[in-house]
Amino acid sequence: IFCAGGTQEELLGILEKKIRFTDLEFLFRGLLECPVPVISAMQGHALGGGLILGLYGDCLILAEERLYGANFMKYGFTPGMGATNIVRERFGALLANEMLFTAHSFHGGELKARGATCRVVRKEEVIPTAFHLARELAEKPRQSLVELKTCLAGRILREFPAVLEDELQMHEVTFAQPEVRDRILNKFGQ
């Protein structure tokens, strides 16, 4: 597993308004604010918040055989963490819409066949591919990398406050539904 996202307890904490996904904003925002490019080498499954975390990398490498999904709607609540923007940014609008609406998980090879433009390689090649890419980046002048990273990530960061506000408003509505608690309690991990 690359990252499985929130725990059942964390999801219930959001539902009960004890926590908000924005309480951990530094996790996903930090990848954008890192001064140099971040490589997300997702050699394992990545679901929900775990997928979203990985998508904040500047360069993505997925494994053909692993599952990647934005499974929020499986539990009946809408995405958070800027997912409504970053999934579209990384996978394209139509594929992102399908992922977000259906909560379907896709194997990396299927994402590649559907037009995802990130690198998709055999699972045993994810880390070597990431190291090769890292060496390529390390050959570039650091200040040039910093300037380009600031420009590219800055576009996403500028949209961030409005996207998070939209997602928080959706959470107010969707987490208030009685069936969401039931889905979190009974469908979690299935």
Coordinates of C-alpha atoms in Angstrom, one line a residue:
I1 CA 0.0 0.0 0.0
F2 CA 1.3 3.4 -0.9
C3 CA -1.3 5.1 1.3
A4 CA -4.9 4.0 2.2
G5 CA -6.1 7.4 3.2
G6 CA -8.2 8.2 6.3
T7 CA -9.0 5.7 9.0
Q8 CA -12.5 4.8 10.0
E9 CA -12.0 6.8 13.2
E10 CA -10.8 9.9 11.2
L11 CA -13.9 9.7 8.9
L12 CA -16.2 9.5 11.9
G13 CA -14.3 12.4 13.5
I14 CA -15.1 14.5 10.4
L15 CA -18.7 13.3 10.5
E16 CA -18.9 14.3 14.2
K17 CA -17.2 17.6 13.5
K18 CA -14.3 16.8 15.8
I19 CA -11.8 17.2 13.0
R20 CA -11.8 18.7 9.4
F21 CA -9.7 17.5 6.5
T22 CA -8.3 21.0 6.5
D23 CA -6.7 20.2 9.9
L24 CA -4.1 18.3 8.0
E25 CA -3.7 20.8 5.2
F26 CA 0.0 20.9 5.7
L27 CA 0.3 17.3 4.4
F28 CA -1.0 17.9 0.9
R29 CA -0.2 21.6 0.7
G30 CA 3.4 20.8 1.8
L31 CA 4.1 18.9 -1.4
L32 CA 3.1 21.9 -3.5
E33 CA 5.1 24.3 -1.3
C34 CA 8.2 22.1 -1.3
P35 CA 10.7 24.3 -3.2
V36 CA 11.9 21.5 -5.5
P37 CA 9.9 19.0 -7.5
V38 CA 8.4 16.1 -5.6
I39 CA 8.2 12.7 -7.2
S40 CA 5.3 10.5 -6.0
A41 CA 6.4 6.9 -6.5
M42 CA 3.2 5.0 -5.8
Q43 CA 4.2 1.4 -6.0
G44 CA 1.3 0.3 -3.9
H45 CA -2.4 0.8 -3.8
A46 CA -3.6 4.4 -3.1
L47 CA -7.1 5.1 -2.1
G48 CA -9.1 8.1 -1.0
G49 CA -6.9 10.6 0.8
G50 CA -3.9 8.4 0.1
L51 CA -4.4 8.9 -3.6
I52 CA -5.0 12.6 -3.2
L53 CA -1.8 12.9 -1.2
G54 CA 0.2 11.2 -4.0
L55 CA -1.4 13.4 -6.7
Y56 CA 0.1 16.5 -5.1
G57 CA 3.5 15.3 -6.3
D58 CA 4.9 17.1 -9.4
C59 CA 5.8 13.9 -11.1
L60 CA 3.7 10.7 -10.7
I61 CA 4.8 7.1 -11.2
L62 CA 2.1 4.4 -10.7
A63 CA 2.3 0.7 -10.8
E64 CA 0.3 -1.1 -13.6
E65 CA -0.9 -3.8 -11.2
R66 CA -2.0 -1.6 -8.2
L67 CA -5.3 0.0 -7.5
Y68 CA -5.9 3.8 -7.4
G69 CA -9.2 5.3 -6.4
A70 CA -11.0 8.3 -5.1
N71 CA -13.4 6.2 -3.0
F72 CA -15.1 9.0 -1.0
M73 CA -18.5 8.5 -2.6
K74 CA -18.4 4.8 -1.6
Y75 CA -19.2 6.1 1.8
G76 CA -21.6 8.7 0.6
F77 CA -19.6 11.9 1.3
T78 CA -18.0 14.2 -1.2
P79 CA -14.2 14.5 -1.6
G80 CA -12.0 16.8 0.4
M81 CA -8.3 17.8 0.5
G82 CA -8.6 19.7 -2.8
A83 CA -9.5 16.4 -4.5
T84 CA -12.0 18.0 -6.8
N85 CA -9.2 20.0 -8.4
I86 CA -6.1 17.8 -8.1
V87 CA -7.7 14.7 -9.6
R88 CA -8.9 16.7 -12.6
E89 CA -5.4 18.4 -12.9
R90 CA -3.6 15.0 -12.9
F91 CA -5.9 12.7 -14.7
G92 CA -8.1 14.9 -16.9
A93 CA -11.7 16.1 -16.5
L94 CA -13.7 13.1 -17.7
L95 CA -11.6 10.4 -16.0
A96 CA -11.6 12.5 -12.8
N97 CA -15.4 12.9 -12.9
E98 CA -15.8 9.2 -13.3
M99 CA -13.4 8.4 -10.5
L100 CA -15.0 11.0 -8.1
F101 CA -18.6 10.1 -8.9
T102 CA -18.4 6.3 -9.0
A103 CA -15.7 5.8 -6.4
H104 CA -14.4 3.1 -8.7
S105 CA -10.8 2.0 -8.2
F106 CA -8.6 1.6 -11.4
H107 CA -5.5 -0.5 -11.9
G108 CA -2.6 1.7 -13.0
G109 CA -2.6 0.0 -16.4
E110 CA -6.3 0.8 -16.9
L111 CA -5.6 4.5 -16.0
K112 CA -2.8 4.5 -18.6
A113 CA -5.2 3.0 -21.2
R114 CA -7.8 5.6 -20.3
G115 CA -5.4 8.4 -21.0
A116 CA -3.8 9.2 -17.7
T117 CA -0.6 11.0 -18.7
C118 CA 1.6 10.0 -15.7
R119 CA 4.2 7.3 -15.9
V120 CA 2.7 3.8 -15.4
V121 CA 5.2 1.0 -15.1
R122 CA 5.4 -2.5 -13.6
K123 CA 5.4 -2.4 -9.8
E124 CA 9.0 -3.5 -9.6
E125 CA 10.0 -0.6 -11.8
V126 CA 8.3 2.2 -9.9
I127 CA 11.3 2.9 -7.5
P128 CA 14.0 2.5 -10.1
T129 CA 12.0 4.8 -12.4
A130 CA 11.7 7.4 -9.6
F131 CA 15.4 7.3 -8.9
H132 CA 16.2 7.7 -12.6
L133 CA 13.8 10.7 -12.8
A134 CA 15.3 12.1 -9.6
R135 CA 18.8 11.9 -11.1
E136 CA 17.6 13.7 -14.2
L137 CA 16.2 16.5 -12.0
A138 CA 19.3 16.7 -9.9
E139 CA 21.3 17.5 -13.0
K140 CA 19.4 20.8 -13.5
P141 CA 20.3 24.0 -11.8
R142 CA 18.5 24.1 -8.5
Q143 CA 17.3 27.7 -8.9
S144 CA 15.8 26.9 -12.2
L145 CA 13.9 24.0 -10.7
V146 CA 12.7 26.2 -7.8
E147 CA 11.5 28.9 -10.2
L148 CA 9.6 26.4 -12.4
K149 CA 8.2 24.6 -9.4
T150 CA 6.9 27.9 -8.0
C151 CA 5.2 28.8 -11.2
L152 CA 3.5 25.4 -11.8
A153 CA 2.5 24.7 -8.2
G154 CA 1.5 28.3 -7.7
R155 CA -1.4 27.9 -10.2
I156 CA -2.8 25.1 -8.0
L157 CA -2.1 26.9 -4.8
R158 CA -3.9 30.1 -6.0
E159 CA -7.1 28.0 -6.6
F160 CA -6.7 26.1 -3.3
P161 CA -8.6 28.4 -0.9
A162 CA -11.8 28.4 -3.1
V163 CA -11.6 24.7 -3.8
L164 CA -11.2 23.9 -0.1
E165 CA -14.1 26.2 0.8
D166 CA -16.3 24.5 -1.8
E167 CA -15.4 21.1 -0.5
L168 CA -16.1 22.1 3.1
Q169 CA -19.5 23.3 2.1
M170 CA -20.2 20.0 0.4
H171 CA -19.0 18.2 3.6
E172 CA -21.6 20.2 5.6
V173 CA -24.3 18.7 3.5
T174 CA -23.0 15.2 2.7
F175 CA -21.7 14.2 6.2
A176 CA -25.0 15.3 7.7
Q177 CA -26.8 12.4 5.9
P178 CA -27.7 9.5 8.2
E179 CA -26.7 6.9 5.7
V180 CA -23.1 8.3 5.6
R181 CA -22.5 7.2 9.2
D182 CA -23.9 3.7 8.3
R183 CA -21.7 3.5 5.3
I184 CA -18.6 4.5 7.2
L185 CA -19.4 1.9 9.9
N186 CA -20.4 -0.9 7.7
K187 CA -18.5 -0.5 4.4
F188 CA -15.2 0.7 5.6
G189 CA -12.3 -1.5 4.3
Q190 CA -14.5 -3.4 1.9

